[in-house]
PDB file of C-alpha atoms in Angstrom:
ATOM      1  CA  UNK A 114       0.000   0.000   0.000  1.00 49.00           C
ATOM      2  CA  UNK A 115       1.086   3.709  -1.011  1.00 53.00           C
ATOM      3  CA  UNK A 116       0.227   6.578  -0.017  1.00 50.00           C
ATOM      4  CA  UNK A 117       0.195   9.965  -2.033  1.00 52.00           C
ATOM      5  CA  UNK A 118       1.519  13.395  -0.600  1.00 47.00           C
ATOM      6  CA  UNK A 119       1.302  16.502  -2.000  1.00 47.00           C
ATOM      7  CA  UNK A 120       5.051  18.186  -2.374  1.00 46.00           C
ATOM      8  CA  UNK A 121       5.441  22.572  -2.807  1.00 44.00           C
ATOM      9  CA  UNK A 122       8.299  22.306  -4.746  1.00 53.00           C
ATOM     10  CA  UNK A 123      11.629  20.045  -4.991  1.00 62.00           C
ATOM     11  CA  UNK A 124      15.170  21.440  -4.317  1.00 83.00           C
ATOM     12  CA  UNK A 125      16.599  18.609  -6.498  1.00 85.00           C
ATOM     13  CA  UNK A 126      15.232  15.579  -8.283  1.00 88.00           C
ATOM     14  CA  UNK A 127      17.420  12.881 -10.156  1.00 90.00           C
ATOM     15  CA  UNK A 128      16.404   9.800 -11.719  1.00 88.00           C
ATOM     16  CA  UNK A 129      17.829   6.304 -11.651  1.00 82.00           C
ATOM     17  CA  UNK A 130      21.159   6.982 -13.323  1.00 85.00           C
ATOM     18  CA  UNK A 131      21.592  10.337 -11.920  1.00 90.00           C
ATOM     19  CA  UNK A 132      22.067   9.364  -8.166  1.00 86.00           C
ATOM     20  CA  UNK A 133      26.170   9.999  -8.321  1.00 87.00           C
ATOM     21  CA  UNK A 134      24.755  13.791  -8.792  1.00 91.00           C
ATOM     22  CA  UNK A 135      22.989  13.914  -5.010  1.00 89.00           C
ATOM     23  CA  UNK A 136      24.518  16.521  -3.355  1.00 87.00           C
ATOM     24  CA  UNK A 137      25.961  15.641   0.157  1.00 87.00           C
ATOM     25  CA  UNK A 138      24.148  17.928   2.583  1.00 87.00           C
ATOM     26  CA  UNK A 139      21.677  17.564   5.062  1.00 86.00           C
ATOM     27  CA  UNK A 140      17.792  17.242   4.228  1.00 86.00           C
ATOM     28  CA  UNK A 141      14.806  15.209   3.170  1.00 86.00           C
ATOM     29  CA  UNK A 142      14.507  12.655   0.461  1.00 89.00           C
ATOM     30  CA  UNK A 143      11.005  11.048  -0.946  1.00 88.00           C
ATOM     31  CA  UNK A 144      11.658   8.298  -3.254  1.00 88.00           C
ATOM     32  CA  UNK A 145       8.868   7.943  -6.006  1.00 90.00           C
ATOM     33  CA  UNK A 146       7.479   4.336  -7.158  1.00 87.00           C
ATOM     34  CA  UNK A 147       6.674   4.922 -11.587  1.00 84.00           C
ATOM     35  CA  UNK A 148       3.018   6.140 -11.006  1.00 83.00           C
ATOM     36  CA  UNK A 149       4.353   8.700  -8.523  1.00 84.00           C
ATOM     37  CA  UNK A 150       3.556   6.936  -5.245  1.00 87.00           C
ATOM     38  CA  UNK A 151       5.592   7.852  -2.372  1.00 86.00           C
ATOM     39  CA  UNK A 152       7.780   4.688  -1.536  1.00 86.00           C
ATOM     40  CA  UNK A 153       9.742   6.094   1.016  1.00 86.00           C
ATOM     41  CA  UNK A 154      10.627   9.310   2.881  1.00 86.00           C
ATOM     42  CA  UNK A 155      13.409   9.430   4.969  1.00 86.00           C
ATOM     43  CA  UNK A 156      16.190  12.020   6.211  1.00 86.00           C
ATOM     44  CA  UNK A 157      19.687  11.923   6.213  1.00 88.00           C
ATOM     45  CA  UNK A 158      23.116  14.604   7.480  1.00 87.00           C
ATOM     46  CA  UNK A 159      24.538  13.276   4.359  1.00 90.00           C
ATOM     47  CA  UNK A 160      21.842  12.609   1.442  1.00 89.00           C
ATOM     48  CA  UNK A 161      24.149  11.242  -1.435  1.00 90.00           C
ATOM     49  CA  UNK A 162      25.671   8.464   1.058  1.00 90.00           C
ATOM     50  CA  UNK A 163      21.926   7.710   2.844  1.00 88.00           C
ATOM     51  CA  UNK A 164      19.941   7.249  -0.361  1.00 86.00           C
ATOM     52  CA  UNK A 165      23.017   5.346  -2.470  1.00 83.00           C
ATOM     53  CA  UNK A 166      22.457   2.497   0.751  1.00 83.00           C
ATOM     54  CA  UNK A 167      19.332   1.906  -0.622  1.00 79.00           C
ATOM     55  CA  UNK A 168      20.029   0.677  -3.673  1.00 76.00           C
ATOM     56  CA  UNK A 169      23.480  -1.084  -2.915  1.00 75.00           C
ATOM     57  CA  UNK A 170      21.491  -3.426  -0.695  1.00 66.00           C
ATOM     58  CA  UNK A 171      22.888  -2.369   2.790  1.00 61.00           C
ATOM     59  CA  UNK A 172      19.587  -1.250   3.757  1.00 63.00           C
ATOM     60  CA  UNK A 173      16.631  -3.416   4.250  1.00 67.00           C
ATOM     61  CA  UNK A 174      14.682  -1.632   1.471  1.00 70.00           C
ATOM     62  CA  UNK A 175      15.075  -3.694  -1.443  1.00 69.00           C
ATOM     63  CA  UNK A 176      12.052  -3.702  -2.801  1.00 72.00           C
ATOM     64  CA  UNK A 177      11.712   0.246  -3.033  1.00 72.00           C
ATOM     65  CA  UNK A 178      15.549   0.253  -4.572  1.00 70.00           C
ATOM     66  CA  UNK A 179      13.664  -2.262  -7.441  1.00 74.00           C
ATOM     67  CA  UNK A 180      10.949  -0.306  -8.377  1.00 77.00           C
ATOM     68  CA  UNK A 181      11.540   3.652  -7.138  1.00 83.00           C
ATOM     69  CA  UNK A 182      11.702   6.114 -10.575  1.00 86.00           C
ATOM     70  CA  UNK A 183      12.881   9.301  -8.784  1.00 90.00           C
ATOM     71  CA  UNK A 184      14.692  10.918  -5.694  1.00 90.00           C
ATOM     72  CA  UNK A 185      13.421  14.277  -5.019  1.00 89.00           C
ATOM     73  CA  UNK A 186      14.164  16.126  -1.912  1.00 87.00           C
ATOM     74  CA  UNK A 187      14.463  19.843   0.178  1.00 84.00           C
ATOM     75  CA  UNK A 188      17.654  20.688   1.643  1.00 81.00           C
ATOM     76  CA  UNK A 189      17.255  21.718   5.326  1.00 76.00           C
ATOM     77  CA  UNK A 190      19.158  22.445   8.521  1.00 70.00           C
ATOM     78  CA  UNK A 191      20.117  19.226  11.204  1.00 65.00           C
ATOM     79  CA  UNK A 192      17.137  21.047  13.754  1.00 64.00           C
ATOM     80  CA  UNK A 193      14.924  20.926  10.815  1.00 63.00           C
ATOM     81  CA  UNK A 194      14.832  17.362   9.651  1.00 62.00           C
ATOM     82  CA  UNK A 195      12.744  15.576  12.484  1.00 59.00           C
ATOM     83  CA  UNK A 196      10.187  17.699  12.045  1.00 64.00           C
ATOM     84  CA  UNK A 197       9.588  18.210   8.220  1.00 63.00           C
ATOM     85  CA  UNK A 198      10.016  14.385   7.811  1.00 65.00           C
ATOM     86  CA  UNK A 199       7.302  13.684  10.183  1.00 67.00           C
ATOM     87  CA  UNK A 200       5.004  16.620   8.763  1.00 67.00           C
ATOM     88  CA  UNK A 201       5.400  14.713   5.502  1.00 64.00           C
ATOM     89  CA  UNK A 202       4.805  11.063   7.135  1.00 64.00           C
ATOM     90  CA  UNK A 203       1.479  12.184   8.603  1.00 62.00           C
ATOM     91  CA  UNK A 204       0.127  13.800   5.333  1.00 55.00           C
TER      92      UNK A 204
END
C-alpha cells in the first residue's frame, strides 16, 4: 500500500542513473514508485551516502531500490529534519 503526498516544490530531483549527482548535505529525500507513489521518505546529514544504501542493498529496502523512478528532496538544517520528515509522514 502507497500513499500519495502533495510536495510545494523540490530542491533537487534525479532519476535512476543520476544518483552519483545527489549533493551531500543535510535534508529530506522522498523516493517515487513509476506512477508517482511515495515509496519512502526518509532524512539523512549526508543525502548522497543515505539514499546510495538503498540501492546497494545495505539497507533493508530492497524492494523500493527495485521499483523507485525518482529521488526528489528539500535541503534543510540538522534542527529541521525531524520535524519536516514527520510533517510529511502524517500527510
Amino acid at each position: 500500500m502507497s500513499i500519495k503526498i502533495e510536495i510545494p516544490q523540490m530542491i533537487f530531483s534525479f532519476k535512476k542513473d543520476e544518483l552519483h549527482n545527489i549533493p551531500n548535505r543535510s535534508g529530506i529525500y522522498i523516493i517515487f514508485g513509476c506512477n508517482d507513489d511515495v515509496l519512502y521518505v526518509g532524512k539523512a546529514k549526508e543525502l548522497r551516502g543515505r539514499v546510495k544504501e538503498h540501492f546497494a542493498g545495505t539497507t533493508s529496502l530492497k524492494d523500493v531500490a527495485n521499483n523507485f523512478y525518482e529521488v526528489s528532496g528539500f535541503f534543510c538544517d540538522d534542527d529541521s529534519i525531524y520535524v519536516f520528515q514527520k510533517s510529511l509522514i502524517t500527510k
